[in-house]
Tab-separated table of C-alpha atoms in Angstrom:
chain	number	residue	atom	x	y	z
A	1	MET	CA	111.892	127.446	76.338
A	2	ILE	CA	114.065	130.309	77.957
A	3	ARG	CA	110.663	132.108	77.728
A	4	LEU	CA	108.318	129.527	78.979
A	5	LEU	CA	110.603	129.422	82.075
A	6	SER	CA	110.834	133.012	82.547
A	7	ALA	CA	106.901	133.472	82.504
A	8	LEU	CA	106.746	130.496	84.853
A	9	LEU	CA	108.937	132.312	87.033
A	10	LEU	CA	106.965	135.549	86.671
A	11	VAL	CA	103.860	133.363	88.467
A	12	SER	CA	105.821	132.185	91.461
A	13	LEU	CA	106.939	136.184	92.013
A	14	MET	CA	103.792	137.976	91.227
A	15	SER	CA	102.044	136.288	93.998
A	16	VAL	CA	104.212	138.233	96.576
A	17	VAL	CA	103.993	141.495	94.862
A	18	THR	CA	100.967	141.816	92.914
A	19	ALA	CA	99.106	144.911	94.378
A	20	GLU	CA	97.002	143.841	97.690
A	21	PHE	CA	96.067	140.155	96.422
A	22	THR	CA	98.063	136.974	96.475
A	23	LEU	CA	97.657	133.114	96.008
A	24	VAL	CA	99.483	130.914	98.379
A	25	ASP	CA	100.022	126.997	98.560
A	26	ARG	CA	98.992	124.628	101.561
A	27	ASP	CA	102.816	125.728	102.893
A	28	GLY	CA	101.744	129.489	102.444
A	29	GLN	CA	104.331	129.695	99.502
A	30	PRO	CA	103.106	131.819	96.582
A	31	ILE	CA	101.744	129.278	94.036
A	32	THR	CA	104.420	128.525	91.054
A	33	THR	CA	101.920	126.743	88.312
A	34	GLN	CA	98.713	127.469	87.204
A	35	ALA	CA	96.825	125.831	90.257
A	36	GLU	CA	94.369	126.504	93.197
A	37	GLY	CA	95.639	128.893	95.742
A	38	LEU	CA	94.396	130.348	99.080
A	39	LEU	CA	93.239	133.944	98.227
A	40	LEU	CA	94.835	136.538	100.481
A	41	TRP	CA	94.149	140.043	100.869
A	42	LYS	CA	96.698	142.435	102.523
A	43	GLY	CA	97.953	139.416	104.427
A	44	GLY	CA	94.823	137.935	105.485
A	45	THR	CA	91.866	135.566	104.009
A	46	VAL	CA	88.841	136.691	102.001
A	47	CYS	CA	85.631	135.781	103.019
A	48	ASP	CA	82.959	134.419	100.494
A	49	ASP	CA	80.008	136.479	101.425
A	50	SER	CA	78.707	138.032	98.250
A	51	PHE	CA	81.769	136.382	96.132
A	52	ASN	CA	80.927	135.252	92.586
A	53	GLU	CA	82.480	134.268	89.353
A	54	SER	CA	82.597	137.940	88.513
A	55	SER	CA	84.389	138.685	91.840
A	56	GLY	CA	87.076	136.246	90.736
A	57	ASN	CA	87.782	137.208	87.339
A	58	ALA	CA	88.146	140.998	88.933
A	59	VAL	CA	90.776	139.394	91.501
A	60	CYS	CA	92.635	137.410	88.676
A	61	ARG	CA	92.787	140.296	86.350
A	62	LYS	CA	94.012	142.647	89.440
A	63	MET	CA	96.814	140.215	90.045
A	64	GLY	CA	97.874	140.419	86.486
A	65	PHE	CA	96.205	137.004	85.309
A	66	GLY	CA	93.732	135.910	83.021
A	67	PRO	CA	89.999	135.433	83.844
A	68	GLN	CA	89.300	132.788	86.994
A	69	ILE	CA	88.843	129.373	86.084
A	70	SER	CA	87.294	127.910	89.408
A	71	TRP	CA	86.791	129.250	93.077
A	72	ASN	CA	85.333	127.631	95.922
A	73	SER	CA	85.475	128.167	99.715
A	74	HIS	CA	86.075	125.612	102.898
A	75	THR	CA	88.425	124.687	105.525
A	76	GLN	CA	91.268	123.024	103.505
A	77	TRP	CA	94.818	123.865	104.855
A	78	THR	CA	96.012	124.035	108.682
A	79	ILE	CA	97.785	127.453	107.536
A	80	GLN	CA	94.303	129.082	107.230
A	81	ASN	CA	94.218	129.310	111.177
A	82	ASN	CA	97.516	131.483	110.762
A	83	TYR	CA	95.749	134.654	109.139
A	84	GLU	CA	93.120	137.023	110.493
A	85	ILE	CA	89.974	137.079	107.708
A	86	GLU	CA	90.654	140.801	106.454
A	87	LEU	CA	88.278	141.342	103.412
A	88	ASP	CA	84.396	140.430	103.143
A	89	ASP	CA	81.729	140.829	101.024
A	90	VAL	CA	83.296	141.368	97.416
A	91	ASN	CA	80.846	141.993	95.296
A	92	CYS	CA	81.850	143.124	91.261
A	93	ASP	CA	79.817	143.576	88.226
A	94	SER	CA	79.972	141.481	85.119
A	95	SER	CA	82.650	143.421	83.632
A	96	GLY	CA	85.133	141.484	85.707
A	97	GLU	CA	87.044	144.596	86.485
A	98	TRP	CA	88.125	145.187	90.232
A	99	GLU	CA	86.935	149.271	89.892
A	100	SER	CA	83.396	147.627	89.581
A	101	CYS	CA	83.867	146.182	92.885
A	102	SER	CA	82.502	146.766	96.393
A	103	TYR	CA	83.852	144.983	99.645
A	104	THR	CA	84.013	145.716	103.364
A	105	GLU	CA	87.209	145.066	105.658
A	106	THR	CA	84.998	144.017	108.647
A	107	HIS	CA	83.206	140.359	108.427
A	108	ASN	CA	81.329	137.927	110.394
A	109	CYS	CA	83.032	134.626	109.087
A	110	GLY	CA	84.841	131.802	109.887
A	111	HIS	CA	87.785	129.985	108.006
A	112	SER	CA	85.391	127.437	106.438
A	113	GLU	CA	84.255	130.427	104.139
A	114	ASP	CA	87.886	131.242	103.188
A	115	VAL	CA	88.056	131.664	99.196
A	116	PHE	CA	90.415	129.460	96.954
A	117	LEU	CA	91.019	130.901	93.565
A	118	THR	CA	92.631	129.443	90.458
A	119	CYS	CA	93.235	131.866	88.004
A	120	GLN	CA	94.152	131.188	84.233
A	121	GLY	CA	96.723	132.551	81.865
A	122	VAL	CA	100.678	133.180	82.582
A	123	PRO	CA	101.786	136.834	82.246
A	124	GLN	CA	105.242	137.761	80.537
A	125	PHE	CA	107.006	140.757	79.442
A	126	SER	CA	108.866	141.022	75.763
A	127	LEU	CA	110.698	143.888	73.844
A	128	ILE	CA	109.499	144.382	69.996
A	129	ASP	CA	111.079	146.602	67.479
A	130	ASN	CA	109.335	149.251	65.052
A	131	ASN	CA	107.833	146.410	63.067
A	132	GLY	CA	106.531	144.405	65.756
A	133	ASN	CA	108.991	141.764	66.023
A	134	GLU	CA	110.464	140.254	69.278
A	135	VAL	CA	113.934	141.557	70.241
A	136	LEU	CA	116.157	138.960	71.230
A	137	ASN	CA	119.648	140.773	71.110
A	138	GLY	CA	120.536	143.370	73.386
A	139	GLY	CA	121.657	147.075	72.438
A	140	SER	CA	118.973	148.310	70.635
A	141	LEU	CA	116.232	150.312	72.078
A	142	ALA	CA	112.493	148.497	71.841
A	143	LEU	CA	108.985	148.990	73.043
A	144	LEU	CA	108.411	147.178	76.568
A	145	LEU	CA	105.366	144.717	76.401
A	146	TYR	CA	103.699	143.114	79.382
A	147	ASN	CA	100.829	140.799	78.252
A	148	ASP	CA	100.871	142.329	74.752
A	149	GLY	CA	100.232	145.703	76.156
A	150	THR	CA	102.512	148.605	77.053
A	151	VAL	CA	104.125	149.442	80.214
A	152	CYS	CA	103.838	153.089	81.848
A	153	ASP	CA	106.580	155.208	83.285
A	154	ASP	CA	105.141	156.194	86.579
A	155	SER	CA	107.464	155.150	89.232
A	156	PHE	CA	109.769	153.668	86.935
A	157	ASP	CA	113.741	153.432	87.365
A	158	GLY	CA	117.029	151.877	86.596
A	159	ASN	CA	116.350	149.072	89.054
A	160	ALA	CA	112.796	148.219	87.162
A	161	GLY	CA	114.800	148.376	84.161
A	162	MET	CA	117.382	146.049	85.320
A	163	ALA	CA	114.991	143.627	86.757
A	164	ILE	CA	112.624	142.975	83.756
A	165	CYS	CA	115.423	143.052	81.540
A	166	ARG	CA	116.969	140.055	83.767
A	167	PHE	CA	113.742	138.661	84.057
A	168	ILE	CA	113.496	138.121	80.263
A	169	GLY	CA	116.426	136.618	80.007
A	170	PHE	CA	118.890	139.253	79.330
A	171	THR	CA	122.101	140.020	81.660
A	172	GLY	CA	121.521	143.568	82.215
A	173	LEU	CA	120.140	146.941	81.656
A	174	LEU	CA	121.908	149.510	79.066
A	175	GLU	CA	119.451	152.289	79.210
A	176	TRP	CA	115.520	153.389	79.364
A	177	THR	CA	113.233	156.137	78.290
A	178	SER	CA	109.812	156.855	77.676
A	179	GLY	CA	107.953	158.501	74.907
A	180	GLU	CA	105.337	157.941	71.997
A	181	ASP	CA	107.311	157.490	68.463
A	182	ARG	CA	105.948	154.646	66.991
A	183	GLU	CA	102.561	153.298	65.539
A	184	ILE	CA	102.500	150.154	67.112
A	185	GLN	CA	101.956	151.807	70.336
A	186	GLU	CA	98.332	153.067	69.598
A	187	ASP	CA	97.036	149.754	68.480
A	188	ARG	CA	97.812	148.472	72.140
A	189	GLU	CA	96.395	148.879	75.854
A	190	ILE	CA	98.360	149.952	78.577
A	191	LYS	CA	98.540	147.144	81.099
A	192	LEU	CA	101.246	147.792	83.563
A	193	ASP	CA	101.707	150.754	85.751
A	194	ASN	CA	103.654	152.109	89.039
A	195	VAL	CA	106.250	149.498	88.523
A	196	ASP	CA	108.495	150.084	91.618
A	197	CYS	CA	111.579	148.104	92.475
A	198	SER	CA	113.866	148.124	95.414
A	199	SER	CA	116.681	146.526	93.587
A	200	GLY	CA	117.447	144.758	90.203
A	201	GLU	CA	115.682	141.800	90.915
A	202	TRP	CA	111.750	141.358	90.011
A	203	ASN	CA	111.177	140.040	93.432
A	204	SER	CA	111.507	143.350	94.918
A	205	CYS	CA	109.069	144.987	92.915
A	206	SER	CA	105.525	146.077	93.036
A	207	TYR	CA	102.900	147.241	90.347
A	208	SER	CA	99.458	147.963	89.277
A	209	THR	CA	97.540	146.523	86.529
A	210	THR	CA	95.062	149.740	86.484
A	211	HIS	CA	96.815	153.131	85.155
A	212	ASN	CA	96.293	156.801	84.421
A	213	CYS	CA	98.453	157.120	81.425
A	214	ALA	CA	98.705	157.877	77.946
A	215	HIS	CA	100.944	156.435	75.422
A	216	THR	CA	103.425	159.010	75.728
A	217	GLU	CA	104.381	157.226	78.839
A	218	ASP	CA	104.873	154.059	77.255
A	219	VAL	CA	108.428	152.536	78.451
A	220	PHE	CA	111.348	151.162	75.925
A	221	LEU	CA	114.119	149.448	76.930
A	222	SER	CA	117.701	148.495	75.647
A	223	CYS	CA	119.106	145.546	77.453
A	224	GLU	CA	122.529	144.021	77.654
A	225	GLY	CA	123.151	140.592	76.330
A	226	SER	CA	121.532	138.274	74.250
A	227	ILE	CA	118.552	135.550	74.901
A	228	ASP	CA	120.239	133.112	72.606
A	229	GLU	CA	122.941	133.204	74.806
A	230	ALA	CA	120.665	131.099	77.076
A	231	ASP	CA	120.141	128.372	74.493
A	232	PRO	CA	122.424	125.625	75.262
A	233	ALA	CA	120.580	125.190	78.549
A	234	ASP	CA	117.655	124.507	76.331
A	235	GLU	CA	118.490	120.967	75.383
A	236	THR	CA	119.349	119.994	79.086
A	237	VAL	CA	115.931	121.657	80.263
A	238	ALA	CA	113.951	120.131	77.736
A	239	THR	CA	114.818	116.253	78.979
A	240	CYS	CA	114.198	117.310	82.648
A	241	PRO	CA	111.022	115.693	83.894
A	242	PRO	CA	108.357	118.583	84.799
A	243	GLN	CA	109.092	118.207	88.700
A	244	ILE	CA	112.829	119.269	87.918
A	245	GLU	CA	113.037	123.406	89.006
A	246	CYS	CA	116.015	125.714	88.588
A	247	PRO	CA	117.253	126.505	92.222
A	248	ASP	CA	117.203	130.166	93.566
A	249	VAL	CA	114.993	131.022	90.832
A	250	SER	CA	114.885	134.968	92.091
A	251	ALA	CA	118.673	134.981	91.193
A	252	VAL	CA	118.921	133.285	88.103
A	253	PRO	CA	115.540	133.345	86.019
A	254	THR	CA	116.864	130.985	83.470
A	255	CYS	CA	118.333	127.170	83.851
A	256	PRO	CA	122.124	127.414	83.597
A	257	PRO	CA	123.755	124.874	81.274
A	258	GLN	CA	125.185	122.910	84.043
A	259	ILE	CA	121.923	121.759	85.263
A	260	GLU	CA	121.562	118.210	84.375
A	261	CYS	CA	118.601	116.067	84.618
A	262	PRO	CA	118.930	113.122	87.071
A	263	ASP	CA	119.033	109.426	85.722
A	264	VAL	CA	115.450	108.138	85.210
A	265	PRO	CA	114.895	105.466	87.489
A	266	ALA	CA	114.424	102.057	85.598
A	267	VAL	CA	110.936	100.523	85.328
A	268	PRO	CA	110.841	98.288	88.268
A	269	THR	CA	110.439	94.540	87.781
A	270	CYS	CA	107.136	93.007	88.587
A	271	PRO	CA	107.207	90.954	91.647
A	272	ASP	CA	105.447	87.513	91.476
A	273	GLN	CA	101.927	88.650	91.618
A	274	THR	CA	100.465	84.685	92.587
A	275	CYS	CA	98.320	85.617	95.374
A	276	PRO	CA	96.223	82.423	96.039
A	277	ASP	CA	94.727	83.976	99.106
A	278	CYS	CA	94.473	87.663	98.063
A	279	PRO	CA	90.979	87.794	95.937
A	280	ALA	CA	91.471	90.640	93.582
A	281	ALA	CA	87.648	91.711	94.009
A	282	ALA	CA	88.777	92.722	97.670
A	283	GLU	CA	90.902	95.508	96.516
A	284	PRO	CA	89.374	99.242	95.309
A	285	LEU	CA	89.684	100.723	92.183
A	286	PHE	CA	90.883	104.001	92.143
A	287	SER	CA	91.508	106.592	89.023
A	288	LEU	CA	92.059	110.215	88.235
A	289	VAL	CA	89.947	111.978	85.775
A	290	ASP	CA	90.402	115.644	84.458
A	291	ARG	CA	87.418	118.121	83.559
A	292	GLN	CA	86.434	115.912	80.332
A	293	GLY	CA	86.333	113.103	82.148
A	294	ASN	CA	89.390	111.367	80.694
A	295	GLN	CA	91.747	109.478	82.890
A	296	ILE	CA	95.004	111.056	84.032
A	297	GLN	CA	97.994	108.890	83.162
A	298	ASN	CA	100.558	111.916	84.265
A	299	GLY	CA	101.309	113.222	87.424
A	300	GLY	CA	101.392	117.200	88.331
A	301	VAL	CA	97.634	117.749	87.145
A	302	LEU	CA	95.059	118.053	89.857
A	303	GLY	CA	92.292	115.101	89.002
A	304	LEU	CA	88.897	114.215	90.502
A	305	LEU	CA	89.479	111.028	92.552
A	306	LEU	CA	87.082	108.321	91.585
A	307	TYR	CA	86.534	105.112	93.373
A	308	LYS	CA	84.664	102.416	91.399
A	309	ASP	CA	83.681	105.601	89.255
A	310	GLY	CA	82.164	107.025	92.128
A	311	THR	CA	83.658	110.405	94.043
A	312	VAL	CA	85.466	109.923	97.192
A	313	CYS	CA	84.538	112.428	100.352
A	314	ASP	CA	87.254	114.346	102.255
A	315	ASP	CA	85.929	113.194	105.667
A	316	SER	CA	89.161	112.010	107.682
A	317	PHE	CA	91.325	112.322	104.477
A	318	GLY	CA	94.774	113.618	105.025
A	319	ASP	CA	98.371	113.991	103.393
A	320	ASN	CA	98.767	110.039	104.285
A	321	ALA	CA	95.707	109.313	102.462
A	322	GLY	CA	96.633	110.917	99.542
A	323	MET	CA	100.017	109.398	99.222
A	324	ALA	CA	98.832	105.793	99.900
A	325	ILE	CA	96.006	106.238	96.967
A	326	CYS	CA	98.806	108.207	94.412
A	327	ARG	CA	101.177	104.846	94.962
A	328	PHE	CA	98.144	102.619	94.983
A	329	ILE	CA	97.089	103.850	91.372
A	330	GLY	CA	100.662	103.614	90.213
A	331	PHE	CA	102.171	107.032	90.747
A	332	THR	CA	105.444	107.754	93.064
A	333	GLY	CA	103.989	110.030	95.261
A	334	LEU	CA	101.435	113.037	96.280
A	335	ILE	CA	102.061	116.591	95.410
A	336	GLU	CA	98.920	118.019	96.879
A	337	TRP	CA	95.238	117.221	97.526
A	338	THR	CA	92.265	119.470	97.948
A	339	SER	CA	88.483	119.223	97.714
A	340	GLY	CA	85.475	120.839	96.313
A	341	ASN	CA	82.684	121.331	93.392
A	342	ARG	CA	85.187	122.413	90.751
A	343	LEU	CA	83.726	120.332	87.650
A	344	GLY	CA	80.282	120.666	87.941
A	345	ASP	CA	78.432	117.687	86.009
A	346	ILE	CA	81.501	115.527	86.122
A	347	GLN	CA	81.034	115.372	89.607
A	348	GLU	CA	77.416	115.651	89.904
A	349	GLY	CA	76.390	112.965	87.556
A	350	ARG	CA	78.612	110.451	90.183
A	351	GLU	CA	77.572	108.761	93.261
A	352	ILE	CA	79.870	109.236	96.247
A	353	LYS	CA	81.236	105.850	96.864
A	354	LEU	CA	83.726	106.296	99.530
A	355	ASP	CA	84.139	108.325	102.807
A	356	ASN	CA	86.395	108.413	105.977
A	357	VAL	CA	89.797	107.312	104.340
A	358	ASP	CA	92.084	107.304	107.310
A	359	CYS	CA	95.629	106.192	106.744
A	360	SER	CA	98.360	105.679	109.442
A	361	SER	CA	100.971	105.688	106.814
A	362	GLY	CA	101.399	106.248	103.032
A	363	GLU	CA	100.601	102.799	101.950
A	364	TRP	CA	97.412	101.550	101.312
A	365	ASN	CA	97.164	98.673	103.887
A	366	SER	CA	97.403	100.919	106.633
A	367	CYS	CA	94.017	102.499	105.745
A	368	SER	CA	90.518	102.004	106.944
A	369	TYR	CA	87.311	103.526	104.964
A	370	THR	CA	83.731	103.282	104.689
A	371	THR	CA	81.301	102.893	101.641
A	372	ILE	CA	78.381	104.980	103.365
A	373	HIS	CA	78.819	108.796	103.503
A	374	ASN	CA	77.299	112.257	104.854
A	375	CYS	CA	78.743	114.014	102.445
A	376	GLY	CA	77.919	116.482	99.479
A	377	HIS	CA	79.766	117.019	96.275
A	378	SER	CA	81.901	120.046	97.663
A	379	GLU	CA	83.812	117.797	99.663
A	380	ASP	CA	85.057	115.770	97.036
A	381	VAL	CA	88.564	114.794	96.634
A	382	PHE	CA	91.364	116.188	94.044
A	383	LEU	CA	94.727	114.765	93.791
A	384	SER	CA	97.885	115.716	92.321
A	385	CYS	CA	100.279	113.235	91.969
A	386	GLU	CA	103.752	112.743	91.128
A	387	GLY	CA	105.371	110.642	88.200
A	388	SER	CA	103.359	108.877	85.605
A	389	ILE	CA	101.654	105.697	85.322
A	390	ASP	CA	103.256	104.923	82.253
A	391	GLU	CA	106.690	104.424	84.179
A	392	VAL	CA	105.186	101.399	85.826
A	393	ALA	CA	102.666	100.205	83.249
A	394	THR	CA	104.143	96.621	83.674
A	395	CYS	CA	103.825	96.574	87.383
A	396	PRO	CA	100.189	96.586	88.720
A	397	PRO	CA	101.466	97.848	92.274
A	398	GLN	CA	97.669	98.216	93.051
A	399	ILE	CA	97.503	94.096	93.694
A	400	GLU	CA	98.614	93.908	97.005
A	401	CYS	CA	98.499	90.497	98.749
A	402	THR	CA	97.946	90.942	102.594
A	403	VAL	CA	97.223	87.815	104.853
A	404	PRO	CA	95.607	88.888	107.580
A	405	THR	CA	96.999	88.081	110.916
A	406	CYS	CA	94.948	87.582	114.184
A	407	PRO	CA	95.404	90.763	116.527
A	408	GLU	CA	97.512	89.520	119.605
A	409	LEU	CA	95.450	88.508	122.261
A	410	THR	CA	96.151	89.831	126.065
A	411	CYS	CA	94.514	87.913	128.784
A	412	PRO	CA	93.807	89.913	131.863
A	413	GLU	CA	95.907	88.530	134.892
A	414	ALA	CA	94.295	86.428	137.267
A	415	PRO	CA	93.630	88.161	140.288
A	416	ALA	CA	95.997	87.158	143.259
A	417	ALA	CA	94.568	84.615	145.723
A	418	PRO	CA	93.094	86.241	148.768
A	419	THR	CA	95.357	85.849	151.606
A	420	CYS	CA	93.347	84.179	154.627
A	421	PRO	CA	93.796	85.372	158.042
A	422	GLN	CA	95.741	83.059	160.533
A	423	LEU	CA	92.925	81.236	162.563
A	424	THR	CA	94.138	80.603	165.929
A	425	CYS	CA	91.760	78.786	168.718
A	426	PRO	CA	92.335	79.832	171.984
A	427	PRO	CA	94.088	77.385	174.514
A	428	ALA	CA	91.299	74.455	175.917
A	429	THR	CA	90.840	74.858	179.375
A	430	ALA	CA	91.648	71.510	181.610
A	431	CYS	CA	89.642	70.210	184.288
A	432	PRO	CA	91.791	70.663	187.508
A	433	GLN	CA	92.623	67.171	188.949
A	434	VAL	CA	89.761	65.405	187.393
A	435	THR	CA	89.655	62.363	185.237
A	436	CYS	CA	87.021	62.518	182.851
A	437	PRO	CA	86.696	59.291	180.743
A	438	ASP	CA	83.722	60.115	179.420
A	439	CYS	CA	84.657	63.817	178.213
A	440	PRO	CA	84.701	64.183	174.659
A	441	PRO	CA	88.683	64.968	173.165
A	442	THR	CA	89.082	68.337	173.295
A	443	PRO	CA	88.166	70.418	169.843
A	444	THR	CA	90.516	70.992	167.170
A	445	CYS	CA	90.731	73.913	164.558
A	446	PRO	CA	89.397	72.711	161.504
A	447	PRO	CA	91.659	72.599	158.797
A	448	HIS	CA	92.871	76.218	157.130
A	449	PRO	CA	90.288	76.889	154.707
A	450	THR	CA	90.883	76.993	151.337
A	451	CYS	CA	90.427	80.352	149.592
A	452	ALA	CA	89.438	79.409	146.070
A	453	PRO	CA	87.113	79.548	144.390
A	454	HIS	CA	85.731	82.036	147.231
A	455	PRO	CA	86.847	85.626	146.023
A	456	THR	CA	86.944	86.541	149.734
A	457	CYS	CA	88.111	84.429	152.994
A	458	PRO	CA	85.238	82.853	154.630
A	459	PRO	CA	84.564	84.053	157.943
A	460	VAL	CA	87.194	83.398	160.579
A	461	LEU	CA	85.938	80.281	162.574
A	462	THR	CA	85.380	80.601	166.218
A	463	CYS	CA	86.390	77.506	168.355
A	464	PRO	CA	83.628	76.484	170.793
A	465	PRO	CA	84.389	76.828	174.552
A	466	HIS	CA	86.091	74.091	176.214
A	467	PRO	CA	83.380	71.634	177.395
A	468	THR	CA	82.912	71.774	181.046
A	469	CYS	CA	83.507	68.204	182.666
A	470	PRO	CA	80.498	66.603	184.058
A	471	PRO	CA	80.666	65.265	187.953
A	472	VAL	CA	82.384	61.784	188.538
A	473	LEU	CA	79.829	59.538	188.905
A	474	ASN	CA	79.920	56.455	191.303
A	475	PRO	CA	77.920	53.221	190.724
A	476	ASN	CA	77.403	51.986	194.133
A	477	LEU	CA	76.102	55.107	195.539
A	478	SER	CA	72.787	56.708	194.598
A	479	THR	CA	74.377	60.255	195.233
A	480	THR	CA	78.041	61.424	195.306
A	481	PRO	CA	79.016	61.501	198.968
A	482	ASN	CA	79.659	64.489	200.506
A	483	LEU	CA	83.380	64.200	201.693
A	484	SER	CA	83.730	67.478	202.723
A	485	THR	CA	81.406	66.918	205.908
A	486	LYS	CA	82.852	65.433	208.720
A	487	PRO	CA	80.772	63.190	211.476
A	488	ASN	CA	79.325	64.985	214.346
A	489	LEU	CA	80.960	63.068	217.430
A	490	SER	CA	80.011	65.236	219.880
A	491	THR	CA	76.502	63.930	220.185
A	492	LYS	CA	76.049	61.181	222.970
A	493	PRO	CA	73.752	58.100	222.697
A	494	ASN	CA	70.560	58.712	225.028
A	495	LEU	CA	71.124	56.212	227.104
A	496	SER	CA	68.355	57.243	229.454
A	497	THR	CA	65.500	55.653	227.244
A	498	THR	CA	64.334	52.368	228.625
A	499	PRO	CA	63.867	49.939	226.197
A	500	ASN	CA	59.854	49.044	226.196
A	501	MET	CA	60.175	45.206	227.760
A	502	SER	CA	56.487	44.867	227.700
A	503	SER	CA	56.574	44.145	223.995
A	504	PRO	CA	55.444	40.757	223.144
A	505	ASN	CA	57.908	40.656	220.275
A	506	HIS	CA	60.702	41.731	222.873
A	507	LEU	CA	59.754	38.778	225.266
A	508	SER	CA	59.472	36.132	222.615
A	509	LYS	CA	62.658	36.685	221.381
A	510	THR	CA	64.316	35.795	224.919
């Protein structure tokens, strides 16, 4: 167990110190498990132009791992934008050795071409005696092995010896030397060179996996203490769930005995699943499968996400969507998600069934999605969930009854009634000192107009002019007398006129 923990620690530390290449996770931290990571070269990303399987093998081996498991390229994590693109046109021959590769330090790429890589194998150190048996107790000089190969003494010193002794699980270094005095050396390759440490901790070390050495330069170490002294921690660590990690791994390469596992939460009790208004057929069916197509029941493994036995496209997909689906399946949470074409025929043989999964929280009832897509299998989603389906096997959390609620209707406010201007009629003009019995009554303003339903006020009414009274009529006169004309009293009667007395009429009347 201790050696396994040491080996796991080496993975996390290697990504910092391995030559010019490193692998980091979505937070920019060195990867700690055999998982996909963003490939960096001198602190910048690597473009996929000319990159192939041989390139992946060469880079993985350059970092001290075994051959590559898979590689792909795309824009997946926001941290990619924090890096410059530093390497392009990595082209390696089928030998899978870095020395066979050509590359350029200029590029014509975008971050959508950044290389993601998954490497195989876990490197580790060990000490063996003259018979090839592993040395577990300190105090004796033993041959140092790295991945079952010897270590060259170029740049090696006391700091390097102390760092490796502690890394293996001993408490410190007694002495180190180099040379060739055992037959078992000749049967092994030289696997490590130029180990240079600035302190007695492994995370301060750099090294290379190529060499210019002979077995006369193989390193021998004598360490202090015993790996067996840490054995009491084994039982405690063995019962810890996989997600429990030792704190401060750079300083304590083995789990101390006082590390205790937290209580495993009790299996939750299933709530009443009677859902009269919730048709089960309306709920989607998710699952995770491995590269053999088998369903994944335990967390911590990156699996292909299926929806009704079809893949899920990564358009709009985010951490909330991953958390919601992990919980929906029956896991406790999300560890990580990614996308790409990793499993070949397993993906190609399925339809893409779901797209545009967009969730506002880590609960499925906050999600929207479509069952049509515009995707390729290079956009298929992979999830790594936390916990285990078995822990909640009796509870079907994926059956959730949601009663749809009507959205709250907000009626627009009625527009305020327009204000009609105050209508004012001019004062009527009165007939001066004249009685007008037949005059129509003085016109009055009409009632104040009602604005509704007219959206605007009607035109302002203008009162007609006050009518002019007609002249006063006298029924005894054909014309109205001119009272303003005075009689002419200055005219005298004409008395000189002699009446005509000869008129017969006149005489008869007399």
